[in-house]
Amino acid sequence: MRRRAVLGATVLLMLAASVACSRVPGASAPVEVGKVGGPPSSPTVNVSIPPPRPGATISQIVSGFLDASSIGAATDHSVAREYLTPRAAARWSPDAGATIYEGQPYVNAVGDNTAKLIVPRSGSLAANGSYTSSSGTVTELFHLLKVRGEYRITDPPNGLLVTATDFGNPNYFTQSNIYFLSPVRDVVVPDPRYFAVPPAARPNRLLQALLQGPSAWLAPAVDTDLPLGARLHQNVIASGSEVTVDLTGLGSLPAQQLRGLAAQVVWTLSNGSAATGTTVRLLQDGQPIVIPGVSTDEQASDWASYDPDTLAANSTLYVVDAHRLVTQQGPLAGRLGDGYYRATSARLSLDLRHVAVVTTTGASRSGPPAGGQRLYVGPSAGSLHAGPVGRSFTLPTWGGVSTVCWTVRNQHELVQVSSADGTSHVVSDAALAAVAPITAMSFSRDGTRVAVIGNGGVLYVGRVSRARGATTIEALRSVFPARDEFTAVTWASSTQLAGLAPGDASLPVLWSVAVDGVTTTEASNNGLPSYPVAVAAAVNQLTVVAAAQSMWYLAGNTWLPLPSSTNAPVDSILQGSSPSYPD
């Protein structure tokens, strides 16, 4: 697993922040970035990679090739090719993806001209830079011939063989998000990628990735406003923090599609953060693309309305205390705040207009049977509709849509509930059925992905497909194979999950897990009265856990008590359980 770390003070305060910032050349003179459809520009990272030494053995040649392949982006893989026969060097394609492996490779000569590599696999990169966590063993056979008296490899596997350590080094591989659109085209959706290209070549590589479309895993869940046939008209030009992108093949697009296109390009080049200072000038066949109300020099802040992590104004933390739904401002008005529904968990929709409440035995007259639960849904400022009954429900989740909420009943049934009248139906979903029993489920706030805890504590991320009017969860993949005892999960941002699972001390702790599983970061329980049992997180909000029936928030590397009200003494503690932010 790549980039495993213990959360430090700075990281903890930014748990729900975006990951990395896009970098462009710092020189003031314009720089032609890469080649349209061609290889990346010359490297800028100084790395010493030894070429083959005279008289090297078969095993030494293969080991040297592996080292040069792992970090070869810094030299455009020229040194790695020196370990190959001339014909193999001409045919080898380092851009065909990568296999990521753990530890030091074991290379063993198994014949006069053959060597075998055996090493633990930790993941793989597709040619488009998308990562998939995996396990097992990498086994490769290398055949060698002598060229002018020296062994050289004849049949290297296409793509790179990269150590997990080198994959985690930003000098060799840098993380970027390629942004596409949610199905309703109201927010952008990040598609994490990892590229072994020099900094100067990154803007061009990012645009090429955007034009090529989403990764195969994410594609059924997202859309794009870049039309089929769109391509770069000329090389991307960078001058300081200003980037000029000239596109062709757009045709005549309606204004709304141009807005979506611009949002995708600008968010991709700025990696979703106005803090990068990146300014993008969009051209079509050499002429400025004019979008009403938007400057021709665009920044991420111009497209803030597409932010997948924005909560509604007045959003706050919600907690269940004595069956009441409360905030730091006190109990909510009406029956939600007086205990009428005997709530055990609840979540508001992203727009704050609707709420879903899980109740326990002894609720109102239409409450659940003894020992059971009922889900209530409806307007957050009015009476709720009685929904389905069951032995158990996961914390409801909305996924950015206020018309329906979702939950898993009895650890096996995916249930969709209408907020208009409480009607529900069970959705047959093969992907979820394959990982049942399910103890937690949370939709991303952009509505395109879902985090699931199944199979006794395994953390999965799946995509949400909404084809032909039907919503299905598909392609669940484990994102933290090394931990299989998760008890809670939520979305800290569109790229990060916050979950609870045993740490190195075997007690539940907070984990920050990248949506693709590349990074996993452990927090300590320093300051908590007991181990955490529930977690709530969102961008620009406190990360909060429930421990000993009280709320605690993360400050640096220490948990502090969350005051019971905004005016309460600092040593007061907000009591309750099941914390949540709207989704």
XYZ file of C-alpha atoms in Angstrom:
583
model
C 0.000 0.000 0.000
C 1.401 3.353 -1.033
C 2.013 6.387 1.189
C 1.012 4.878 4.523
C 1.542 7.518 7.222
C 0.547 8.669 10.683
C -1.418 11.903 10.564
C 0.566 14.910 11.661
C -0.841 18.194 12.868
C -1.057 19.839 9.468
C -2.571 16.825 7.734
C -5.221 16.389 10.393
C -6.466 19.925 10.016
C -6.758 19.341 6.284
C -8.280 15.842 6.339
C -11.035 16.828 3.957
C -8.920 19.063 1.748
C -7.896 18.315 -1.812
C -4.744 16.318 -2.291
C -2.131 17.992 -4.487
C -1.744 21.247 -6.399
C -1.143 21.499 -10.122
C 2.288 22.824 -11.029
C 3.298 24.818 -14.089
C 6.748 26.140 -15.057
C 7.849 29.077 -12.956
C 9.724 30.990 -15.656
C 8.182 34.218 -16.893
C 8.781 33.487 -20.563
C 6.132 31.415 -22.330
C 6.926 27.712 -22.441
C 5.591 25.282 -25.014
C 4.454 22.367 -22.871
C 5.006 18.957 -24.432
C 3.921 17.941 -27.896
C 0.380 17.470 -29.100
C -0.070 13.709 -29.259
C 3.644 13.178 -28.714
C 6.042 12.292 -25.912
C 6.576 14.539 -22.896
C 9.141 17.309 -22.906
C 12.631 16.901 -21.504
C 12.808 16.000 -17.814
C 13.592 18.547 -15.122
C 14.228 16.200 -12.173
C 17.881 15.315 -11.610
C 18.111 11.624 -10.798
C 21.202 9.444 -10.996
C 20.369 6.153 -12.718
C 23.364 3.940 -13.436
C 23.626 2.378 -16.905
C 24.600 -1.272 -17.355
C 28.121 -1.973 -16.185
C 30.476 -4.080 -18.275
C 30.406 -7.758 -17.447
C 27.099 -7.616 -15.549
C 25.382 -10.932 -14.915
C 21.887 -11.851 -16.071
C 20.426 -11.083 -12.637
C 22.296 -7.766 -12.428
C 21.012 -6.665 -15.833
C 17.412 -7.456 -14.909
C 17.769 -5.761 -11.503
C 19.310 -2.701 -13.151
C 16.463 -2.517 -15.647
C 13.929 -2.688 -12.820
C 15.628 0.186 -10.992
C 15.819 2.303 -14.133
C 12.226 1.474 -15.075
C 10.919 2.411 -11.635
C 12.243 5.984 -11.688
C 12.970 6.375 -15.379
C 10.493 9.175 -16.056
C 13.209 11.559 -14.868
C 15.342 10.512 -17.860
C 12.537 9.756 -20.329
C 13.451 6.077 -19.696
C 16.589 6.418 -21.794
C 18.748 4.579 -19.243
C 16.206 1.762 -18.908
C 16.437 1.212 -22.671
C 20.194 0.681 -22.364
C 19.433 -2.599 -20.577
C 17.498 -3.834 -23.637
C 18.534 -5.140 -27.012
C 18.230 -2.459 -29.725
C 15.116 -4.111 -31.110
C 13.516 -4.441 -27.666
C 14.416 -0.832 -26.821
C 12.623 0.379 -29.941
C 9.513 -1.676 -29.222
C 9.235 -1.251 -25.444
C 6.355 1.012 -24.381
C 6.823 2.510 -20.894
C 3.561 4.445 -21.329
C 1.442 1.273 -21.334
C 0.765 1.476 -17.595
C 2.602 0.215 -14.543
C 2.669 -2.643 -12.076
C 3.326 -1.491 -8.505
C 5.098 -3.914 -6.199
C 6.172 -3.994 -2.569
C 9.673 -4.427 -1.201
C 12.826 -5.339 -3.048
C 12.508 -7.478 -6.172
C 13.829 -11.013 -6.075
C 15.558 -11.805 -9.368
C 16.886 -15.291 -9.940
C 18.709 -16.662 -12.981
C 16.865 -19.813 -14.046
C 18.898 -20.705 -17.112
C 21.739 -19.592 -19.317
C 19.687 -16.746 -20.786
C 16.642 -16.403 -18.509
C 15.824 -14.689 -15.219
C 12.655 -14.781 -13.132
C 11.227 -11.899 -11.095
C 9.002 -12.727 -8.114
C 7.644 -9.880 -6.006
C 4.444 -8.999 -4.050
C 1.968 -6.914 -6.054
C 0.292 -3.883 -4.436
C -1.470 -2.206 -7.346
C -1.468 -1.263 -10.992
C -1.721 1.820 -13.171
C -3.631 1.842 -16.429
C -2.140 3.656 -19.402
C -4.390 6.627 -18.575
C -2.884 6.917 -15.080
C -5.791 5.474 -13.079
C -4.818 3.298 -10.112
C -6.310 0.011 -8.956
C -5.335 -1.629 -5.690
C -4.513 -5.305 -6.014
C -2.672 -8.110 -4.292
C -0.986 -11.358 -5.164
C 2.388 -11.977 -6.743
C 4.077 -10.508 -9.799
C 5.978 -13.146 -11.754
C 7.871 -12.153 -14.902
C 10.312 -14.087 -17.050
C 13.076 -12.119 -18.775
C 15.014 -13.572 -21.699
C 18.415 -12.159 -22.555
C 20.892 -12.240 -25.432
C 24.435 -10.995 -25.669
C 24.932 -7.810 -27.653
C 28.604 -7.073 -28.315
C 29.456 -9.450 -25.506
C 27.045 -7.982 -22.904
C 23.719 -9.368 -21.719
C 20.659 -7.398 -22.774
C 16.914 -8.091 -22.273
C 14.952 -9.149 -25.348
C 11.359 -9.159 -24.055
C 10.613 -6.601 -21.318
C 6.953 -6.413 -20.265
C 5.217 -3.375 -21.689
C 4.672 -0.662 -19.122
C 6.678 0.004 -16.003
C 7.575 -2.123 -13.009
C 7.612 0.307 -10.093
C 8.329 -0.096 -6.393
C 5.675 1.192 -4.014
C 8.305 3.525 -2.556
C 9.090 5.084 -5.933
C 5.391 5.302 -6.767
C 4.950 7.324 -3.580
C 7.753 9.742 -4.485
C 6.278 12.886 -6.114
C 9.542 13.402 -7.991
C 8.642 10.329 -10.038
C 4.842 10.098 -9.951
C 2.539 13.041 -9.313
C -1.145 12.823 -8.436
C -3.698 14.930 -10.296
C -7.459 14.898 -10.622
C -9.093 14.887 -14.038
C -12.550 16.414 -13.659
C -15.710 15.205 -15.362
C -19.366 16.060 -14.704
C -22.088 14.471 -12.626
C -25.012 13.088 -14.662
C -27.045 16.243 -14.036
C -23.977 18.328 -14.968
C -24.159 20.537 -11.893
C -20.831 19.595 -10.238
C -17.463 18.275 -11.345
C -16.291 14.825 -10.275
C -12.600 14.030 -9.676
C -10.984 11.087 -11.445
C -7.590 10.581 -9.708
C -4.607 9.917 -11.970
C -0.864 9.408 -11.486
C 1.609 10.458 -14.146
C 5.338 9.855 -14.471
C 6.055 13.031 -16.418
C 8.222 16.069 -15.625
C 6.479 19.132 -14.164
C 6.755 21.084 -17.407
C 4.867 18.370 -19.284
C 2.026 17.977 -16.788
C -0.479 20.547 -18.143
C -0.363 18.975 -21.580
C -0.683 15.484 -20.100
C -3.666 16.559 -17.994
C -5.464 17.999 -21.020
C -4.788 14.863 -23.026
C -6.241 12.765 -20.212
C -9.322 14.985 -20.033
C -9.871 14.721 -23.778
C -9.466 10.931 -23.659
C -12.323 10.687 -21.178
C -12.908 9.157 -17.751
C -11.277 5.994 -16.491
C -13.054 2.767 -17.367
C -14.158 2.331 -13.753
C -15.724 5.797 -13.395
C -17.066 6.251 -16.945
C -20.591 4.805 -16.392
C -21.173 7.252 -13.513
C -20.122 10.561 -15.114
C -20.512 12.715 -18.215
C -18.408 15.274 -20.053
C -19.158 18.466 -21.953
C -16.116 17.996 -24.200
C -17.630 16.804 -27.492
C -16.452 13.705 -29.303
C -13.633 14.740 -31.624
C -12.377 17.588 -29.444
C -8.579 17.762 -29.345
C -5.701 20.144 -28.771
C -5.236 22.555 -31.675
C -1.689 23.353 -30.638
C 0.607 22.797 -27.694
C -0.435 24.031 -24.277
C 1.438 27.246 -23.446
C 2.425 28.083 -19.864
C 3.752 31.452 -18.721
C 4.208 31.565 -14.980
C 0.820 30.651 -13.515
C -0.998 31.406 -16.775
C -1.913 28.539 -19.079
C -3.298 28.874 -22.591
C -5.319 25.979 -23.970
C -6.258 25.993 -27.648
C -8.889 23.416 -28.606
C -10.261 22.352 -31.944
C -13.059 20.062 -33.054
C -15.586 21.721 -30.742
C -18.041 22.871 -33.369
C -20.777 25.256 -32.248
C -21.662 24.499 -28.638
C -24.550 25.960 -26.597
C -23.592 28.310 -23.779
C -24.378 25.816 -21.010
C -22.164 23.159 -22.568
C -19.356 25.702 -22.929
C -19.691 26.446 -19.234
C -19.376 22.788 -18.340
C -16.421 22.379 -20.692
C -14.655 25.381 -19.189
C -15.295 24.153 -15.651
C -13.759 20.784 -16.502
C -10.642 22.313 -18.070
C -10.057 24.913 -15.361
C -10.691 22.524 -12.462
C -8.357 19.969 -14.046
C -5.484 22.402 -14.597
C -5.842 23.975 -11.137
C -6.446 20.576 -9.494
C -9.646 21.933 -8.040
C -8.073 24.699 -5.979
C -8.017 28.448 -6.467
C -4.990 28.449 -4.153
C -2.780 27.296 -7.028
C -3.276 30.699 -8.674
C -3.610 29.010 -12.047
C -5.259 31.171 -14.700
C -6.531 29.496 -17.855
C -7.182 31.173 -21.187
C -9.409 29.021 -23.391
C -9.206 29.285 -27.169
C -11.059 27.583 -29.994
C -8.993 27.365 -33.175
C -6.868 30.266 -31.956
C -9.765 32.539 -30.975
C -10.914 33.256 -27.385
C -13.909 31.262 -26.180
C -16.383 33.847 -24.905
C -18.675 32.757 -22.072
C -21.146 35.413 -20.854
C -20.320 36.649 -17.360
C -16.913 34.953 -17.235
C -13.505 36.542 -17.781
C -11.380 35.193 -20.610
C -8.705 34.548 -17.966
C -10.475 31.897 -15.916
C -9.688 30.521 -12.464
C -11.215 27.774 -10.341
C -13.081 30.447 -8.367
C -15.008 31.363 -11.546
C -16.476 27.866 -11.466
C -17.043 27.544 -7.722
C -20.658 26.566 -8.386
C -19.328 23.265 -9.761
C -17.524 22.435 -6.507
C -18.436 18.847 -5.512
C -17.602 19.526 -1.862
C -19.647 22.648 -1.163
C -22.257 22.396 1.588
C -25.296 24.643 1.728
C -25.080 27.849 3.717
C -25.886 27.264 7.402
C -24.840 23.616 7.178
C -23.642 22.313 10.500
C -23.022 19.133 12.454
C -26.123 17.171 13.464
C -26.117 14.805 16.452
C -28.708 12.497 18.016
C -29.024 13.127 21.773
C -31.742 11.442 23.856
C -33.574 10.596 20.601
C -33.568 14.294 19.607
C -31.793 15.803 16.616
C -29.562 18.595 17.920
C -26.794 20.958 16.832
C -24.517 23.281 18.753
C -27.355 25.794 18.507
C -29.619 23.418 20.429
C -32.402 20.975 19.489
C -34.061 21.390 16.102
C -37.524 22.916 16.096
C -40.606 20.728 16.208
C -40.801 16.975 16.504
C -37.255 16.413 15.258
C -35.983 18.218 18.321
C -38.406 17.039 21.003
C -37.775 13.289 20.775
C -41.109 12.439 19.182
C -39.509 10.192 16.560
C -37.136 8.515 19.033
C -34.291 8.910 16.545
C -31.212 6.692 16.632
C -29.579 8.234 13.548
C -30.478 10.899 11.012
C -29.097 12.747 8.006
C -30.212 15.898 6.199
C -30.086 16.261 2.432
C -27.380 18.468 0.941
C -29.812 21.355 0.392
C -31.100 21.004 4.003
C -34.682 20.718 2.765
C -35.257 17.073 3.682
C -34.281 14.699 6.442
C -34.227 10.937 6.925
C -34.514 9.576 10.463
C -34.017 6.027 11.721
C -36.237 5.410 14.758
C -36.301 2.715 17.387
C -39.010 0.830 19.288
C -41.553 3.091 20.945
C -41.748 5.768 18.271
C -45.038 7.379 17.318
C -48.258 5.432 16.762
C -47.004 4.100 13.425
C -43.640 3.130 14.911
C -41.755 -0.101 14.343
C -42.516 -3.415 15.978
C -40.758 -4.396 19.172
C -37.050 -4.733 18.593
C -37.249 -3.145 15.142
C -36.650 0.167 13.423
C -38.509 2.416 11.003
C -37.244 5.014 8.586
C -39.022 8.375 8.479
C -38.446 10.873 5.659
C -39.809 14.253 4.710
C -39.294 17.998 4.909
C -36.864 19.061 7.598
C -39.259 21.834 8.610
C -42.453 19.754 8.654
C -44.016 16.402 9.469
C -42.236 13.277 8.308
C -43.680 10.363 6.367
C -43.497 6.857 7.807
C -41.283 4.713 5.616
C -40.096 1.110 5.625
C -39.744 -1.095 8.699
C -36.880 -3.482 9.420
C -34.618 -4.997 12.034
C -31.884 -2.478 11.184
C -31.051 0.373 8.819
C -27.715 1.929 7.965
C -27.390 5.695 8.426
C -29.443 7.143 5.522
C -27.572 8.844 2.695
C -28.789 11.263 0.011
C -25.872 11.626 -2.409
C -26.619 15.245 -3.266
C -30.221 14.531 -4.321
C -33.095 15.565 -2.048
C -35.849 13.599 -3.782
C -34.797 10.150 -2.519
C -32.587 8.741 0.204
C -30.863 5.382 0.396
C -30.190 2.884 3.152
C -29.393 -0.802 3.627
C -32.051 -2.715 5.543
C -31.230 -5.805 7.584
C -27.651 -5.671 6.249
C -28.735 -7.104 2.883
C -31.418 -5.009 1.128
C -30.706 -1.762 -0.716
C -33.764 0.431 -0.164
C -34.687 3.648 -1.975
C -37.138 5.907 -0.124
C -39.027 8.855 -1.608
C -38.832 12.048 0.419
C -42.179 13.155 -1.017
C -44.341 10.493 0.630
C -42.116 7.860 2.271
C -42.810 5.170 -0.306
C -39.953 2.740 -0.754
C -38.809 -0.140 -2.874
C -36.019 -2.657 -2.629
C -33.428 -2.303 -5.385
C -31.914 -5.561 -6.565
C -28.179 -4.943 -6.728
C -25.773 -7.766 -7.512
C -22.666 -5.823 -6.486
C -23.993 -5.136 -2.993
C -25.335 -8.646 -2.601
C -21.853 -9.999 -3.297
C -20.347 -8.158 -0.300
C -23.206 -8.541 2.213
C -23.657 -8.306 5.143
C -23.381 -4.521 4.858
C -22.988 -2.438 8.000
C -22.497 1.057 6.537
C -23.114 2.879 3.259
C -22.466 6.496 2.265
C -22.962 8.181 -1.112
C -20.499 10.852 -2.227
C -22.013 14.330 -2.246
C -21.685 14.461 -6.047
C -23.837 11.322 -6.212
C -21.502 9.333 -8.469
C -19.747 7.023 -5.994
C -20.549 5.108 -2.830
C -18.520 3.874 0.129
C -19.632 0.554 1.611
C -18.528 -1.543 4.563
C -19.271 -5.187 3.822
C -17.960 -8.703 4.246
C -17.396 -8.249 7.957
C -15.618 -4.898 7.832
C -14.019 -4.537 4.385
C -14.077 -0.978 2.986
C -15.255 -0.767 -0.628
C -15.852 2.068 -3.075
C -18.269 1.591 -5.961
C -19.687 3.731 -8.716
C -23.325 4.823 -8.949
C -24.800 4.299 -12.396
C -28.061 6.029 -13.310
C -28.691 4.576 -16.762
C -32.193 4.482 -18.232
C -33.794 5.880 -15.112
C -32.489 3.121 -12.846
C -29.882 3.610 -10.136
C -27.456 0.769 -9.503
C -24.267 0.343 -7.507
C -21.523 -1.281 -9.545
C -17.871 -2.323 -9.567
C -17.210 -2.330 -5.832
C -13.493 -2.529 -5.116
C -11.638 -2.841 -1.845
C -9.621 0.316 -1.194
C -7.830 -0.743 2.000
C -7.108 -4.484 1.815
C -4.743 -4.310 4.794
C -7.626 -3.382 7.136
C -10.809 -5.482 7.240
C -12.529 -4.375 10.441
C -14.077 -1.030 9.498
C -17.059 0.016 11.589
C -17.934 3.446 10.121
C -17.264 5.474 6.976
C -18.212 8.855 5.525
C -16.989 11.152 2.745
C -14.548 13.769 4.014
C -14.294 15.193 0.493
C -14.820 14.098 -3.082
C -11.391 12.430 -2.992
C -11.065 11.257 0.631
C -12.946 8.925 2.954
C -12.945 9.126 6.745
C -13.455 5.794 8.446
C -12.984 3.950 11.711
C -10.944 0.751 11.888
C -8.302 -0.759 14.157
C -4.961 0.986 14.099
C -1.532 -0.320 14.936
C -2.599 -0.612 18.590
C -5.584 -2.801 17.554
C -8.160 -0.247 18.799
C -10.480 1.646 16.413
C -8.958 4.910 15.192
C -9.716 7.453 12.501
C -8.332 6.610 9.068
C -8.166 8.921 6.069
C -8.338 6.794 2.918
C -8.011 8.080 -0.637
C -10.983 7.157 -2.788
C -8.743 4.964 -4.960
C -6.915 3.479 -1.978
C -3.521 4.943 -2.851
C -3.042 6.770 0.452
C -4.061 5.600 3.913
C -3.364 7.774 6.932
C -3.892 6.872 10.589
C -4.784 9.282 13.399
C -4.118 8.681 17.060
C -6.782 8.554 19.769
C -4.888 11.137 21.796
C -7.377 13.034 23.978
C -10.358 10.710 23.521
C -12.059 9.213 26.606
C -12.493 5.894 24.739
C -12.187 4.622 21.195
C -14.410 6.310 18.566
C -17.615 4.635 17.359
C -18.924 7.091 14.731
C -17.430 9.796 12.500
C -18.594 12.867 10.569
C -16.473 14.854 8.122
C -16.841 17.392 5.325
C -14.720 20.033 3.618
C -14.323 23.222 5.673
C -15.987 21.530 8.653
C -14.592 19.983 11.804
C -13.831 16.281 11.682
C -15.871 14.886 14.578
C -16.119 11.480 16.238
C -18.471 10.114 18.866
C -16.744 8.574 21.876
C -18.261 7.811 25.287
C -21.600 9.330 24.172
C -19.998 12.718 23.453
C -18.576 14.632 20.490
C -14.864 15.281 19.936
C -13.176 17.220 17.146
C -9.717 16.963 15.699
C -7.267 19.807 16.387
C -3.772 19.055 15.175
C -2.968 15.581 16.438
C -5.276 15.795 19.477
C -8.995 15.307 19.975
C -10.758 18.084 21.894
C -14.300 18.155 23.335
C -16.829 19.825 21.052
C -18.625 22.498 23.132
C -22.304 21.850 23.752
C -23.169 25.240 22.264
C -21.384 28.050 20.483
C -21.539 30.111 23.688
C -20.788 27.290 26.138
C -17.586 27.069 28.177
C -14.757 25.316 26.379
C -14.867 22.417 28.841
C -18.531 21.632 28.078
C -19.163 18.725 25.724
C -21.899 18.179 23.164
C -23.548 14.924 24.209
C -25.004 12.313 21.900
C -24.242 9.808 19.171
C -24.435 9.354 15.389
C -22.870 12.642 14.204
C -23.441 13.575 10.555
C -23.105 16.357 8.019
C -25.612 16.776 5.169
C -24.924 14.788 2.025
